[in-house]
Amino acid sequence: MKKSKFRSFKIKRVQPEQLTDKLLLINLYLTQGLTLLVGLIWIWLQGRNPFTLLKLPQELTFIFWGLGLAALMLIVDLFISKVLPENSMDDGGINEMIFKNRPIWHIIIITLLVGVCEEILFRGAIQYAVGPYWTSIIFAAIHFRYLRHWIPTAWVFVSSYALGYIYIESGTLWAPILCHFAIDLISGLIISLRREK
């Protein structure tokens, strides 16, 4: 009987510097796909239609909510990065690895995918079940690369809570999706353009 290759498959912790670009992208796309799938199933199990949840609203006020919060968060993030030592906001170099050698079109795709998938799960499904506070605790916990430092962990929590707030106030999931996308896009472009200097 032929021995299965599955038995030789092992899961082990990999340090960021051990990741190849291909492995990093596979991990990114797989985790976002899983995030989307879990979010859609959870929304469906709540008796809600995920496609109705993603319907674009007729009023465009969600753009002001999303871009307004994104601008505010980017200003606060800039202030924090100027006041605190650089290593206090360290994520282990993951963001640098994701964005530094990426063309702009790919940064747009990655940040749009992350914004949509994570907001469907966290604001669309989890927040509906447990509210913005516990959703933000979970959101901060899954961004485990920041957990080594309390400042970025607290910042992820506050950011998540703010995303939950604009979801409630705007009445549409597109406000936090737009905000999440804008923040990640601008951060990714800064990392990408900084390496070209």
Short mmCIF file of C-alpha atoms in Angstrom, two decimals:
data_model
loop_
_atom_site.label_atom_id
_atom_site.label_comp_id
_atom_site.label_asym_id
_atom_site.label_seq_id
_atom_site.Cartn_x
_atom_site.Cartn_y
_atom_site.Cartn_z
CA MET A 1 0.00 0.00 0.00
CA LYS A 2 1.35 3.41 -0.99
CA LYS A 3 2.22 5.67 1.94
CA SER A 4 0.25 8.92 2.02
CA LYS A 5 2.17 12.17 1.58
CA PHE A 6 -0.31 13.80 3.95
CA ARG A 7 1.47 12.27 6.96
CA SER A 8 4.64 14.15 6.08
CA PHE A 9 2.73 17.43 6.14
CA LYS A 10 3.62 19.39 9.29
CA ILE A 11 2.43 22.72 10.57
CA LYS A 12 5.16 24.74 12.19
CA ARG A 13 5.65 28.31 13.26
CA VAL A 14 7.56 30.34 10.71
CA GLN A 15 9.38 33.56 11.51
CA PRO A 16 8.68 36.49 9.13
CA GLU A 17 12.20 36.43 7.71
CA GLN A 18 11.69 32.76 6.72
CA LEU A 19 8.70 33.55 4.51
CA THR A 20 9.18 33.69 0.78
CA ASP A 21 7.10 36.16 -1.21
CA LYS A 22 5.10 33.29 -2.74
CA LEU A 23 4.38 31.72 0.65
CA LEU A 24 3.39 35.11 2.08
CA LEU A 25 0.91 35.73 -0.76
CA ILE A 26 -0.54 32.21 -0.54
CA ASN A 27 -1.04 32.69 3.20
CA LEU A 28 -2.61 36.12 2.66
CA TYR A 29 -5.07 34.99 0.00
CA LEU A 30 -5.99 31.77 1.81
CA THR A 31 -6.66 33.51 5.12
CA GLN A 32 -8.75 36.21 3.44
CA GLY A 33 -10.71 33.58 1.50
CA LEU A 34 -11.36 31.69 4.74
CA THR A 35 -12.34 34.95 6.46
CA LEU A 36 -14.85 35.69 3.69
CA LEU A 37 -16.28 32.17 3.73
CA VAL A 38 -16.73 32.14 7.52
CA GLY A 39 -18.29 35.61 7.42
CA LEU A 40 -20.79 34.71 4.68
CA ILE A 41 -21.78 31.43 6.37
CA TRP A 42 -22.15 33.13 9.76
CA ILE A 43 -24.36 35.87 8.29
CA TRP A 44 -26.47 33.22 6.56
CA LEU A 45 -26.77 31.24 9.84
CA GLN A 46 -28.00 34.44 11.51
CA GLY A 47 -30.92 34.33 9.08
CA ARG A 48 -29.68 37.32 7.09
CA ASN A 49 -28.85 37.65 3.42
CA PRO A 50 -25.18 38.61 2.93
CA PHE A 51 -25.93 39.99 -0.53
CA THR A 52 -28.55 42.35 0.89
CA LEU A 53 -25.96 43.42 3.47
CA LEU A 54 -23.58 44.34 0.62
CA LYS A 55 -26.15 46.29 -1.39
CA LEU A 56 -24.84 49.78 -2.15
CA PRO A 57 -26.96 52.42 -0.41
CA GLN A 58 -28.66 55.10 -2.48
CA GLU A 59 -27.35 57.88 -0.26
CA LEU A 60 -23.62 58.47 -0.48
CA THR A 61 -23.12 59.63 3.12
CA PHE A 62 -21.24 56.38 3.79
CA ILE A 63 -18.36 57.85 1.74
CA PHE A 64 -18.01 60.71 4.21
CA TRP A 65 -18.17 58.31 7.16
CA GLY A 66 -15.58 55.97 5.61
CA LEU A 67 -13.11 58.52 4.24
CA GLY A 68 -13.59 60.87 7.20
CA LEU A 69 -12.68 58.18 9.71
CA ALA A 70 -9.80 57.00 7.48
CA ALA A 71 -8.36 60.54 7.38
CA LEU A 72 -8.69 60.90 11.15
CA MET A 73 -7.08 57.53 11.82
CA LEU A 74 -4.20 58.21 9.44
CA ILE A 75 -3.53 61.57 11.16
CA VAL A 76 -3.55 59.92 14.60
CA ASP A 77 -1.32 57.11 13.29
CA LEU A 78 1.13 59.67 11.88
CA PHE A 79 1.18 61.49 15.21
CA ILE A 80 1.78 58.24 17.12
CA SER A 81 4.64 57.29 14.78
CA LYS A 82 6.28 60.71 15.27
CA VAL A 83 5.97 60.71 19.06
CA LEU A 84 6.80 57.09 19.90
CA PRO A 85 9.92 55.10 19.09
CA GLU A 86 9.69 53.14 15.84
CA ASN A 87 10.03 49.74 17.52
CA SER A 88 6.94 50.38 19.69
CA MET A 89 4.73 49.98 16.59
CA ASP A 90 6.64 46.99 15.18
CA ASP A 91 4.55 44.28 13.51
CA GLY A 92 7.50 41.97 12.89
CA GLY A 93 8.07 43.35 9.39
CA ILE A 94 4.97 41.70 7.87
CA ASN A 95 3.48 44.89 6.37
CA GLU A 96 6.86 45.76 4.90
CA MET A 97 7.11 42.29 3.33
CA ILE A 98 3.58 42.45 1.93
CA PHE A 99 3.86 45.88 0.30
CA LYS A 100 7.49 46.87 -0.29
CA ASN A 101 8.05 45.14 -3.66
CA ARG A 102 4.47 45.13 -4.84
CA PRO A 103 3.21 47.07 -7.90
CA ILE A 104 0.46 49.60 -7.20
CA TRP A 105 -2.26 47.53 -8.93
CA HIS A 106 -1.47 44.58 -6.65
CA ILE A 107 -1.52 46.79 -3.54
CA ILE A 108 -5.00 47.96 -4.56
CA ILE A 109 -6.20 44.37 -5.02
CA ILE A 110 -4.74 43.21 -1.69
CA THR A 111 -6.12 46.13 0.31
CA LEU A 112 -9.57 45.90 -1.30
CA LEU A 113 -9.70 42.15 -0.64
CA VAL A 114 -8.66 42.60 3.00
CA GLY A 115 -11.13 45.45 3.53
CA VAL A 116 -14.09 43.53 2.10
CA CYS A 117 -13.33 40.13 3.65
CA GLU A 118 -12.48 41.34 7.15
CA GLU A 119 -15.39 43.77 7.36
CA ILE A 120 -17.90 41.14 6.21
CA LEU A 121 -16.73 38.86 9.02
CA PHE A 122 -16.11 41.38 11.80
CA ARG A 123 -18.68 44.12 11.28
CA GLY A 124 -21.17 42.10 9.22
CA ALA A 125 -21.26 38.87 11.25
CA ILE A 126 -19.44 39.13 14.59
CA GLN A 127 -20.58 42.64 15.54
CA TYR A 128 -24.17 41.66 14.79
CA ALA A 129 -23.78 38.78 17.28
CA VAL A 130 -21.73 40.33 20.11
CA GLY A 131 -21.58 44.10 19.57
CA PRO A 132 -18.67 46.44 18.74
CA TYR A 133 -16.73 46.04 22.03
CA TRP A 134 -16.24 42.25 21.89
CA THR A 135 -15.79 42.40 18.13
CA SER A 136 -12.90 44.82 18.68
CA ILE A 137 -11.33 42.52 21.30
CA ILE A 138 -11.46 39.63 18.80
CA PHE A 139 -10.22 41.86 15.96
CA ALA A 140 -7.21 42.97 18.03
CA ALA A 141 -6.48 39.38 19.08
CA ILE A 142 -6.40 38.03 15.52
CA HIS A 143 -3.88 40.71 14.57
CA PHE A 144 -1.46 38.74 16.73
CA ARG A 145 1.62 40.20 15.08
CA TYR A 146 0.94 43.40 17.07
CA LEU A 147 0.40 41.65 20.40
CA ARG A 148 4.08 41.95 21.39
CA HIS A 149 3.54 45.67 21.99
CA TRP A 150 0.56 47.14 23.83
CA ILE A 151 0.41 50.40 21.81
CA PRO A 152 -0.35 48.85 18.39
CA THR A 153 -2.70 46.35 20.04
CA ALA A 154 -4.61 49.20 21.69
CA TRP A 155 -4.59 51.12 18.39
CA VAL A 156 -6.04 48.11 16.50
CA PHE A 157 -8.76 47.83 19.19
CA VAL A 158 -9.64 51.54 18.94
CA SER A 159 -9.60 51.38 15.13
CA SER A 160 -11.92 48.37 15.15
CA TYR A 161 -14.30 50.04 17.58
CA ALA A 162 -14.37 53.14 15.35
CA LEU A 163 -15.14 50.94 12.32
CA GLY A 164 -18.00 49.40 14.29
CA TYR A 165 -19.26 52.85 15.22
CA ILE A 166 -19.40 54.11 11.64
CA TYR A 167 -21.14 50.90 10.60
CA ILE A 168 -23.89 51.60 13.13
CA GLU A 169 -24.12 55.31 12.33
CA SER A 170 -24.04 54.98 8.54
CA GLY A 171 -26.29 51.92 8.44
CA THR A 172 -24.19 50.28 5.75
CA LEU A 173 -21.25 47.90 5.72
CA TRP A 174 -19.71 49.96 2.91
CA ALA A 175 -18.61 52.70 5.33
CA PRO A 176 -16.20 50.45 7.31
CA ILE A 177 -15.16 48.64 4.12
CA LEU A 178 -14.22 51.96 2.49
CA CYS A 179 -12.39 53.14 5.63
CA HIS A 180 -10.48 49.86 6.04
CA PHE A 181 -9.54 49.86 2.36
CA ALA A 182 -8.40 53.51 2.38
CA ILE A 183 -6.21 53.09 5.47
CA ASP A 184 -4.56 49.91 4.20
CA LEU A 185 -4.13 51.34 0.69
CA ILE A 186 -2.46 54.55 1.86
CA SER A 187 -0.25 52.64 4.33
CA GLY A 188 0.69 50.12 1.63
CA LEU A 189 1.51 52.86 -0.90
CA ILE A 190 3.67 54.68 1.66
CA ILE A 191 5.64 51.48 2.31
CA SER A 192 5.95 50.78 -1.43
CA LEU A 193 6.98 54.33 -2.39
CA ARG A 194 9.39 54.65 0.54
CA ARG A 195 11.53 51.82 -0.86
CA GLU A 196 11.82 53.63 -4.22
CA LYS A 197 13.65 56.60 -2.68
#
